[in-house]
PDB file of C-alpha atoms in Angstrom:
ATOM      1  CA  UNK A  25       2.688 -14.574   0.237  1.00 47.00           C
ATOM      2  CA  UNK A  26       3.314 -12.308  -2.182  1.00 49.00           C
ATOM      3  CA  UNK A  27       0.011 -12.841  -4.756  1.00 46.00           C
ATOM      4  CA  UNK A  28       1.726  -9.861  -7.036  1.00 42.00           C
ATOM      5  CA  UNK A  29       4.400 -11.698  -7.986  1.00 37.00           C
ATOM      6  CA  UNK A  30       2.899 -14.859  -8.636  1.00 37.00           C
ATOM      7  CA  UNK A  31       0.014 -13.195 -11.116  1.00 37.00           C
ATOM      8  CA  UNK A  32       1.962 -10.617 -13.008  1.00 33.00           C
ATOM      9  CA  UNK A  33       0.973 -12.438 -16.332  1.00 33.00           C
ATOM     10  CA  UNK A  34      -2.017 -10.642 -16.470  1.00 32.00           C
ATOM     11  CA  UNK A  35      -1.071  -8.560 -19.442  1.00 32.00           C
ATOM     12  CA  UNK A  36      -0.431 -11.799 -21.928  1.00 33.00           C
ATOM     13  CA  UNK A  37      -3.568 -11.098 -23.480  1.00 34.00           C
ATOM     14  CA  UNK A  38      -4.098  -7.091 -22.940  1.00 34.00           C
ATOM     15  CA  UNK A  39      -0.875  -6.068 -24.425  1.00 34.00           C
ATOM     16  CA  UNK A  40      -1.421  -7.541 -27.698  1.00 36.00           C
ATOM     17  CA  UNK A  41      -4.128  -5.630 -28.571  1.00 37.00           C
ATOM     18  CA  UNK A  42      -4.014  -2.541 -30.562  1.00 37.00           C
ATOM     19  CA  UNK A  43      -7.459  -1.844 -30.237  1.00 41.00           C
ATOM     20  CA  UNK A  44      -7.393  -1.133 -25.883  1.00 50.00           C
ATOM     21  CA  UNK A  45      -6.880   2.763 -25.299  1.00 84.00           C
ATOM     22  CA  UNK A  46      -5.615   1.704 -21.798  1.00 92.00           C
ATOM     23  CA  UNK A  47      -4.040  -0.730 -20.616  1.00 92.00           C
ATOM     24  CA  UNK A  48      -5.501  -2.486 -17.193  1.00 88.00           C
ATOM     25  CA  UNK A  49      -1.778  -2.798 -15.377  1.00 90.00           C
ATOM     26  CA  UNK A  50       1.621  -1.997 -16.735  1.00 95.00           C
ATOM     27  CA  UNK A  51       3.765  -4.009 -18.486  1.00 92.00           C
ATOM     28  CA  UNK A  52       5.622  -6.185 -15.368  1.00 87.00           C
ATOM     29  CA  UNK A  53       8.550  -4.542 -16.911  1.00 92.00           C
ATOM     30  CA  UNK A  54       7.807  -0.758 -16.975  1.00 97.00           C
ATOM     31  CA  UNK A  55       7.751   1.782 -14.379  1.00 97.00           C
ATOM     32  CA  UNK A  56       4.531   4.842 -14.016  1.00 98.00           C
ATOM     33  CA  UNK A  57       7.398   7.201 -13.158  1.00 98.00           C
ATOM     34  CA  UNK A  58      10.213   8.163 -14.305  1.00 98.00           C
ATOM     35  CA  UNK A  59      12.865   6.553 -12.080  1.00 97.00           C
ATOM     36  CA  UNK A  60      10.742   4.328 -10.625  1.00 97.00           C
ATOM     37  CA  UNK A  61       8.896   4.283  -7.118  1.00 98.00           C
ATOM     38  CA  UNK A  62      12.043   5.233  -5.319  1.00 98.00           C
ATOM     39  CA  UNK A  63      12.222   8.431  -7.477  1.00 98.00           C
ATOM     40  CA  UNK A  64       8.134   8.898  -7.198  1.00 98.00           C
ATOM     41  CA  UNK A  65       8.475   8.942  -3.497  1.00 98.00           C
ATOM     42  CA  UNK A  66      11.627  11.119  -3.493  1.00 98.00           C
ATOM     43  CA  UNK A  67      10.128  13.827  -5.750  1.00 98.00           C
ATOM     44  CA  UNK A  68       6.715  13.505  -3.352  1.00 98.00           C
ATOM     45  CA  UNK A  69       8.780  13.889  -0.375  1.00 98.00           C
ATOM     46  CA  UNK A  70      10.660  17.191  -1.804  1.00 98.00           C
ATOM     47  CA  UNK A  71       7.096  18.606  -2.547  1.00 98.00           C
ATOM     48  CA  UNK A  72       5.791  18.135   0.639  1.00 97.00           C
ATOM     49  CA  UNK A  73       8.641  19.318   2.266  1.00 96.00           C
ATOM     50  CA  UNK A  74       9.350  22.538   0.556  1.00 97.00           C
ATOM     51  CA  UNK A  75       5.481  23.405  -0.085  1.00 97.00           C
ATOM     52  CA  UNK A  76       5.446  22.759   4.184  1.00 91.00           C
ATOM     53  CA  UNK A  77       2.325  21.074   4.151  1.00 96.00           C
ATOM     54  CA  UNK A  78       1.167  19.467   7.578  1.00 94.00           C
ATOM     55  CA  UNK A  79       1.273  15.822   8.423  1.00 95.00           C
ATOM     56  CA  UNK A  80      -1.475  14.213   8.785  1.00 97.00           C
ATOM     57  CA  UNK A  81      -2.528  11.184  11.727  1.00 97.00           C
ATOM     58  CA  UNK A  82       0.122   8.199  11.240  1.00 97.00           C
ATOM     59  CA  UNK A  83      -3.479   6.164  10.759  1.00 96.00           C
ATOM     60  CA  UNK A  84      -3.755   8.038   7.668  1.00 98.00           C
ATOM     61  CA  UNK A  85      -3.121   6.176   4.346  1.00 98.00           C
ATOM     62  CA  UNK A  86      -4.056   6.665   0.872  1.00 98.00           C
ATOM     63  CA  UNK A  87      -4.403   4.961  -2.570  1.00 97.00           C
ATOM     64  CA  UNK A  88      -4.898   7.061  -5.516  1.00 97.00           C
ATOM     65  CA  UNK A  89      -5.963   5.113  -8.541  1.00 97.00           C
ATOM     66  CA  UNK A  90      -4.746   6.644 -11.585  1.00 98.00           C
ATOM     67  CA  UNK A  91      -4.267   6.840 -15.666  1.00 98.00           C
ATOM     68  CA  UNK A  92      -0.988   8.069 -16.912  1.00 98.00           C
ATOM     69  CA  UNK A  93      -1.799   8.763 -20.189  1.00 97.00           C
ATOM     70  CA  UNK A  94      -0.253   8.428 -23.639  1.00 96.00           C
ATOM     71  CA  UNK A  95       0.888  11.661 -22.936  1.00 96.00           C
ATOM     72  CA  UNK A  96       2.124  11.530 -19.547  1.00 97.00           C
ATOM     73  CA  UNK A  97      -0.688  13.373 -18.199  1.00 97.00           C
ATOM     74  CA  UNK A  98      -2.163  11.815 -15.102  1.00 97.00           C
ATOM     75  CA  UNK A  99      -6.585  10.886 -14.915  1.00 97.00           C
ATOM     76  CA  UNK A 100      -7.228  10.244 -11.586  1.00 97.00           C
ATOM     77  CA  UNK A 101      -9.935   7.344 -11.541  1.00 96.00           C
ATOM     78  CA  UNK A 102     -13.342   8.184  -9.023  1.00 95.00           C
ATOM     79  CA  UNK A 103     -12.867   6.756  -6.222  1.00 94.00           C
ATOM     80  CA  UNK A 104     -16.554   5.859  -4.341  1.00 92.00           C
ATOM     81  CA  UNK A 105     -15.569   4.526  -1.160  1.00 92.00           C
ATOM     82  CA  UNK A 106     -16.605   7.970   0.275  1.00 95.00           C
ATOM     83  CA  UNK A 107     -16.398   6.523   3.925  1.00 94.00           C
ATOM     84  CA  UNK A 108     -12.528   5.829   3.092  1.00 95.00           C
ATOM     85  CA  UNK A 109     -11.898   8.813   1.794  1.00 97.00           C
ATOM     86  CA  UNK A 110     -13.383  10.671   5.037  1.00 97.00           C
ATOM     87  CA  UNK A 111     -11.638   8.747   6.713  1.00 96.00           C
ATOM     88  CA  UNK A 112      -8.478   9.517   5.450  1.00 97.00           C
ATOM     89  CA  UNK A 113      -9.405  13.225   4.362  1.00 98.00           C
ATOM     90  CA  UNK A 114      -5.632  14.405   5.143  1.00 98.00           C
ATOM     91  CA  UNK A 115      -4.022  11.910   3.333  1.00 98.00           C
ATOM     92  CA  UNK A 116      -5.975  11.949   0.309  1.00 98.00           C
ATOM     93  CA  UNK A 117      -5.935  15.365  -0.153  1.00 98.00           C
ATOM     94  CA  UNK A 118      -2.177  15.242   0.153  1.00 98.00           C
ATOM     95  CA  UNK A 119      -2.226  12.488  -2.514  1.00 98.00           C
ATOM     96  CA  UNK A 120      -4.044  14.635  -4.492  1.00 98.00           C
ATOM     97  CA  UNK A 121      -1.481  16.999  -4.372  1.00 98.00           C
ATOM     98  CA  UNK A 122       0.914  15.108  -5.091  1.00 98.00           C
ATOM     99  CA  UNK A 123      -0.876  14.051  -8.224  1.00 98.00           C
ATOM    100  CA  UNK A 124      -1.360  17.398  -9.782  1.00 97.00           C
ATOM    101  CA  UNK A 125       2.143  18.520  -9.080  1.00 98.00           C
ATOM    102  CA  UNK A 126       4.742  16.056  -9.721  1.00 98.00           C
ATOM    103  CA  UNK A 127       5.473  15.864 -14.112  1.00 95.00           C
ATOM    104  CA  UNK A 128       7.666  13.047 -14.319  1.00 98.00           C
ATOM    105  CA  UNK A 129       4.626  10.315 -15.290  1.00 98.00           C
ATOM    106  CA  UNK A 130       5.330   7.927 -17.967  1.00 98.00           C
ATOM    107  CA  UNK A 131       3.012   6.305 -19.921  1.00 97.00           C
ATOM    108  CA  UNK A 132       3.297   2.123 -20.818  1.00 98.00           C
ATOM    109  CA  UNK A 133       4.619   1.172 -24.033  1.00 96.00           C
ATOM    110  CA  UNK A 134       3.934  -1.367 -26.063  1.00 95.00           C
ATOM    111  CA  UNK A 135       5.679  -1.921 -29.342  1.00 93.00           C
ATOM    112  CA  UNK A 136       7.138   1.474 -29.467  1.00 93.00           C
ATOM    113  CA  UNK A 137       3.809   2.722 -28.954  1.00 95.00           C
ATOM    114  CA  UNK A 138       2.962   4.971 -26.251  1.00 96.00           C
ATOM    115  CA  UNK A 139      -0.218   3.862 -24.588  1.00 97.00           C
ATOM    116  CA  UNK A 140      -2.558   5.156 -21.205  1.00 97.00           C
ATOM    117  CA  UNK A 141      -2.165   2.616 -18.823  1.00 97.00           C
ATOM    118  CA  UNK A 142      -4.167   2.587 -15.065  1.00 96.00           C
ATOM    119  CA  UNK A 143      -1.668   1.966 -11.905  1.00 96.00           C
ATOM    120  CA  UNK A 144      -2.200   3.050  -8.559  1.00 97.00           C
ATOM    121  CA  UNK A 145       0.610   3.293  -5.262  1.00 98.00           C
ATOM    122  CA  UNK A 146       0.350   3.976  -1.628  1.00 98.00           C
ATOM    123  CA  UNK A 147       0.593   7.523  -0.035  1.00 98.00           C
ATOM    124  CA  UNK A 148       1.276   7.274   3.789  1.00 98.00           C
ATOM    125  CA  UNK A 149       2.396  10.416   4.886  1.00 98.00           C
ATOM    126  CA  UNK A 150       3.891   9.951   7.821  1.00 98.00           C
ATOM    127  CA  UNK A 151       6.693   7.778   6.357  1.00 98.00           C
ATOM    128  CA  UNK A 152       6.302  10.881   3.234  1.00 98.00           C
ATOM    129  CA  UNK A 153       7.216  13.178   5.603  1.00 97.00           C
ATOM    130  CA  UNK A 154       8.503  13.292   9.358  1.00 97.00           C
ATOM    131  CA  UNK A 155       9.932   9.580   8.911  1.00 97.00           C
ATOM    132  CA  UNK A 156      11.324   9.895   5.285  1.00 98.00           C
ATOM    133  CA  UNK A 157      14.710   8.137   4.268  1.00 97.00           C
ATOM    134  CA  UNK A 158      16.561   7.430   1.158  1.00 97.00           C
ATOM    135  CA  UNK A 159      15.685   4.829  -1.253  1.00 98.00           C
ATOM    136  CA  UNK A 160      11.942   4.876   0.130  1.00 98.00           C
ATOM    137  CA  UNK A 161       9.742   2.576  -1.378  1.00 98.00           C
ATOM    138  CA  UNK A 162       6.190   1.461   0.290  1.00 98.00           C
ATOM    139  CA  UNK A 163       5.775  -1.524  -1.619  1.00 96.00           C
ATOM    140  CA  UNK A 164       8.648  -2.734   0.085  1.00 97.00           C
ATOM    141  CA  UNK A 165       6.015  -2.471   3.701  1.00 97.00           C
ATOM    142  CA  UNK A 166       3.520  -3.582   2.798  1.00 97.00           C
ATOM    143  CA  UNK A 167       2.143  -7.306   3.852  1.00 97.00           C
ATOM    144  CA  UNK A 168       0.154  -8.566   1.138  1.00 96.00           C
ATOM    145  CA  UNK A 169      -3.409  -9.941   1.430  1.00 96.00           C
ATOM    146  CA  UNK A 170      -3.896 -14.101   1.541  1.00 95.00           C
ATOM    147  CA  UNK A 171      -6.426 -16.182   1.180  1.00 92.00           C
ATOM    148  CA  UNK A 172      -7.210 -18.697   4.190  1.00 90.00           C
ATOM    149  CA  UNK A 173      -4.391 -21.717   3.306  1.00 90.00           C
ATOM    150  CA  UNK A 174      -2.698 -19.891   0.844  1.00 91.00           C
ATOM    151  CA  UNK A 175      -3.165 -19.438  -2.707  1.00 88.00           C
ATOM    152  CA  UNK A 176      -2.960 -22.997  -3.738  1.00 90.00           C
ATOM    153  CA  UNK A 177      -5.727 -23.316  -1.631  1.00 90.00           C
ATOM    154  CA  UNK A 178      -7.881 -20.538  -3.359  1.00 87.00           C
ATOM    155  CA  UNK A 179      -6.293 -22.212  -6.998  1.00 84.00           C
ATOM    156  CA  UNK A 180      -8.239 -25.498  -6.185  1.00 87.00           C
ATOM    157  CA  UNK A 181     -11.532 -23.746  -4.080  1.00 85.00           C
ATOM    158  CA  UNK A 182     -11.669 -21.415  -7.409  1.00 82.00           C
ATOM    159  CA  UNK A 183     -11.493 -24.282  -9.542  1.00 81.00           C
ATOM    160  CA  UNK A 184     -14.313 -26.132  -7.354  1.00 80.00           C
ATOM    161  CA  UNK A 185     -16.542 -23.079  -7.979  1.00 78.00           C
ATOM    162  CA  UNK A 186     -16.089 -22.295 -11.066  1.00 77.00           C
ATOM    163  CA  UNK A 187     -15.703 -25.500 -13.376  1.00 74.00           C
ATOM    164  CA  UNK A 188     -19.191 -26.262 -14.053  1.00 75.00           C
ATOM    165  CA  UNK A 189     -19.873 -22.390 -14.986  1.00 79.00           C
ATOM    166  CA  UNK A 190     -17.413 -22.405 -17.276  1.00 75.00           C
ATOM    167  CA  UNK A 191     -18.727 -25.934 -19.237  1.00 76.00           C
ATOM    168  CA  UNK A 192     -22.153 -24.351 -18.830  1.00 81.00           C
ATOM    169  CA  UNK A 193     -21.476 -21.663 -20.886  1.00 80.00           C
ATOM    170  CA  UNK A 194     -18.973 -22.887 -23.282  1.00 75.00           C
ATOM    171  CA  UNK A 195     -16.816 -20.601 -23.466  1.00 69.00           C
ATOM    172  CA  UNK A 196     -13.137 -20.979 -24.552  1.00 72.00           C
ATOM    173  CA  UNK A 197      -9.915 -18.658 -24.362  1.00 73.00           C
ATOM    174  CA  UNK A 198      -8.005 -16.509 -22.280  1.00 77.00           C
ATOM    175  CA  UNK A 199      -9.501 -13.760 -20.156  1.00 76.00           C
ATOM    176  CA  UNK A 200      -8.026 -12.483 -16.833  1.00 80.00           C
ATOM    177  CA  UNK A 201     -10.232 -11.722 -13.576  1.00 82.00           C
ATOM    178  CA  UNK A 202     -10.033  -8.707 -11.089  1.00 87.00           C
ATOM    179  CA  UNK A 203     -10.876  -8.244  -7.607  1.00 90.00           C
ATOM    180  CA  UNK A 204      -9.673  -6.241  -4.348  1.00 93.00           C
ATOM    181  CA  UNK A 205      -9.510  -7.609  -1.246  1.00 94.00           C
ATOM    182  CA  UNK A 206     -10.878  -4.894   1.203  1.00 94.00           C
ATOM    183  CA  UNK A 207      -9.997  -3.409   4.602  1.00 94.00           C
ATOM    184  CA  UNK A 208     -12.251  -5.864   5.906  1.00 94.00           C
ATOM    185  CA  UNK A 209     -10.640  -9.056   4.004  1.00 94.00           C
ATOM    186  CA  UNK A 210     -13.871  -9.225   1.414  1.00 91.00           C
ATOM    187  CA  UNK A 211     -13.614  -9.708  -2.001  1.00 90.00           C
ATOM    188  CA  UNK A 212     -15.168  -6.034  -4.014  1.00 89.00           C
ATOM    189  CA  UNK A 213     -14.926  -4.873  -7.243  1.00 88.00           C
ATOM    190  CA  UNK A 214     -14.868  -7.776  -9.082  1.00 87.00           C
ATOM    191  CA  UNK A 215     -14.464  -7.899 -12.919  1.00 84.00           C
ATOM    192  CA  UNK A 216     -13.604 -10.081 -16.123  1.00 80.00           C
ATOM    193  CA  UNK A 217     -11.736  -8.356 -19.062  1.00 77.00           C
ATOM    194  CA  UNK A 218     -11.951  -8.099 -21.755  1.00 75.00           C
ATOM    195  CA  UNK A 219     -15.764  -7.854 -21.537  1.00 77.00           C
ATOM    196  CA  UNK A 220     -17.610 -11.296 -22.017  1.00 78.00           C
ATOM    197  CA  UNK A 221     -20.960  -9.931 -23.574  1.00 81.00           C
ATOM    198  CA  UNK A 222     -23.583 -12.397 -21.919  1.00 84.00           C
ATOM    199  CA  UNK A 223     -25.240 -11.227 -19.094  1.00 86.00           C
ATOM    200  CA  UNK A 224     -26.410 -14.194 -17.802  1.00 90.00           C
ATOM    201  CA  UNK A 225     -22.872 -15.553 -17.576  1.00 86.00           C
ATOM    202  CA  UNK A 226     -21.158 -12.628 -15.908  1.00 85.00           C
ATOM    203  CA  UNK A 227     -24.361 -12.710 -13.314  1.00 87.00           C
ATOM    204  CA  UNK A 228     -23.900 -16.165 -12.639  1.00 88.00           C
ATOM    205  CA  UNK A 229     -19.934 -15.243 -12.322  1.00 84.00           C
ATOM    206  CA  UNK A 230     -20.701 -13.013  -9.977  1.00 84.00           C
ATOM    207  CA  UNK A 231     -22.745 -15.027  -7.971  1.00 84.00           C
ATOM    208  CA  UNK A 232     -20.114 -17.908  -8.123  1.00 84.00           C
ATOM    209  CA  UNK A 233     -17.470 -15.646  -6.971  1.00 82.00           C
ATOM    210  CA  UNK A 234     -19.679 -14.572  -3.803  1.00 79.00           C
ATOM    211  CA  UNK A 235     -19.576 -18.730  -2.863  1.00 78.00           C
ATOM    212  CA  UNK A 236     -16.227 -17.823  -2.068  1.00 77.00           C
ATOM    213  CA  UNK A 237     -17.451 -17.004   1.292  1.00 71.00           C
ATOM    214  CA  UNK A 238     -13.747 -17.264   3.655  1.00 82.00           C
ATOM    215  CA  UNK A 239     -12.502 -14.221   4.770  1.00 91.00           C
ATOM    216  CA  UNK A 240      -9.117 -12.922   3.466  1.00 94.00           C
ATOM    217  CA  UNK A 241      -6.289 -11.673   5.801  1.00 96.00           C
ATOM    218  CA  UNK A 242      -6.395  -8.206   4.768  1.00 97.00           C
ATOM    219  CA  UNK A 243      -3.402  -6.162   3.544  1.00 98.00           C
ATOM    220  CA  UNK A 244      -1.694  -4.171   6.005  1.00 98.00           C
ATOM    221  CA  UNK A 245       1.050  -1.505   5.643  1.00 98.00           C
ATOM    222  CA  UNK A 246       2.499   0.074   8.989  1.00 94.00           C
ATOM    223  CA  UNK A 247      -0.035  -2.357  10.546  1.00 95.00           C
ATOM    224  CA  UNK A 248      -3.022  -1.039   8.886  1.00 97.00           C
ATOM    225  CA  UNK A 249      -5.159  -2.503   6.777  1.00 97.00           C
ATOM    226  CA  UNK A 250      -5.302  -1.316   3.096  1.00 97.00           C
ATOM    227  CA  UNK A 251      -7.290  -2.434   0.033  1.00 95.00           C
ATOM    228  CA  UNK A 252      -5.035  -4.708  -2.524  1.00 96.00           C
ATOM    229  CA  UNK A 253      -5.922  -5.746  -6.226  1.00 93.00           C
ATOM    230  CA  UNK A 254      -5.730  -9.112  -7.198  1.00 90.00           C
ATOM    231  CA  UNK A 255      -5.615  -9.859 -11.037  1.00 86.00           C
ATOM    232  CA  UNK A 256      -4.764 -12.908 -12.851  1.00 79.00           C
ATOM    233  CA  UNK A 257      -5.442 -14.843 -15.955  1.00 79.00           C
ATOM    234  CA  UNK A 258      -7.805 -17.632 -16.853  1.00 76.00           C
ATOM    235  CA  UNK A 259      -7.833 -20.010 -19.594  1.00 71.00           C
ATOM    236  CA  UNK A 260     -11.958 -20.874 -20.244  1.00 64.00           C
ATOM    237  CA  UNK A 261     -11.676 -24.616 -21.739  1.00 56.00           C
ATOM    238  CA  UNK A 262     -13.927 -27.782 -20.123  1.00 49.00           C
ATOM    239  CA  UNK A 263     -10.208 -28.473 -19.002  1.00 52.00           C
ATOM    240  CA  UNK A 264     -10.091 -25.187 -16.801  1.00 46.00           C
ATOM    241  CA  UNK A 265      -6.442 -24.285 -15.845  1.00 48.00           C
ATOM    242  CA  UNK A 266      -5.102 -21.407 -14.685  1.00 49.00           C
ATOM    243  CA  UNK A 267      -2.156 -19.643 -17.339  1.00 50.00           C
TER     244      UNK A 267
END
């Protein structure tokens, strides 16, 4: 099941503000790269290949988080899963090549306003390098992460979990929730935006996210398992639904 698809609204309420620097995702409609992922991987694969750098393990894989600015200058975001990143040394150093030296970045619009947005893609050298072919695309690989039953399932075990919070605290409108679903299938690096400024609530969010205790089946691409985001947006109301 592809969970992408089904929760690209995520930028209803993002876009229309002004006031955000940078954006979370992309408009659903707008590519990071001039061309689009095919071209991204095509210009990463003539890099590689005429700068002859060395392939790395075909275990190796790598997920650079980024900002393309409102320039089209590329931030990469810290990345503190130091075990990952030793663990795919080869391939993120390759990714961080690939970073610094490609200039075709594009930055989100919105409006007719250029605007830093934060995207990230898949670097997997072996199928960069050695087992390149036209028209290359890894999101087209990859097997995307699901909860246990599917995500109606997780729509109504969400909803369980969460009602009662959300009528706690009375709080009312539209915000959207992030997580990634790790190598492991655990939920990490969960967030609400835009910021809700109680701490109580987002502790008690947090906590009501960890009763989500099942175990997702993990992303894989080329059979191995890789992080994935999951973002989508809530409506807060005593009636909870989701947008």
């Amino acid at each position: 099941m592809n969970y992408k698809k089904i929760l690209l609204l995520i930028l209803v309420c993002t876009i229309t503000s002004f006031k955000a620097q940078v954006l979370d995702e992309y408009p659903h409609d707008q590519d990071f790269y001039k061309g689009g992922m095919v071209n991204l991987y095509k210009d990463a694969h003539e890099f590689l290949s005429i700068n002859t750098f060395n392939e790395c393990d075909k275990k190796e894989i790598y997920q650079p988080r980024i900002i393309v600015t409102k320039d089209a200058a590329v931030k990469i975001i810290k990345d503190n899963d130091t075990a990952n990143i030793a663990k795919n040394k080869c391939a993120y150093d390759l990714s961080m090549e690939i970073l610094k030296n490609l200039k075709n970045w594009t930055p989100a619009e919105v409006k007719g306003k250029k605007i830093g947005a934060i995207t990230e893609f898949i670097v997997y050298p072996y199928d960069l390098m050695s087992n390149y072919s036209p028209n290359y695309n890894a999101d087209n690989f990859i097997i995307h992460a699901e909860y246990p039953g599917g995500p109606k399932v997780f729509e109504e075990e969400f909803h369980d979990n969460f009602m009662a919070l959300f009528s706690d605290y009375h709080i009312n409108g539209d915000v959207n929730l992030e997580f990634y679903i790790n190598e492991s299938g655990r939920i990490v690096n969960a967030r609400i935006y835009p910021t809700i400024y109680d701490r109580d609530f987002n502790k008690d969010f947090m906590r009501a996210l960890v009763r989500l205790k099942k175990v997702w089946k993990p992303a894989l691409y080329s059979n191995i398992p890789i992080k994935e985001r999951i973002a989508f947006p809530i409506s807060f109301s005593i009636k909870f639904y989701q947008r």
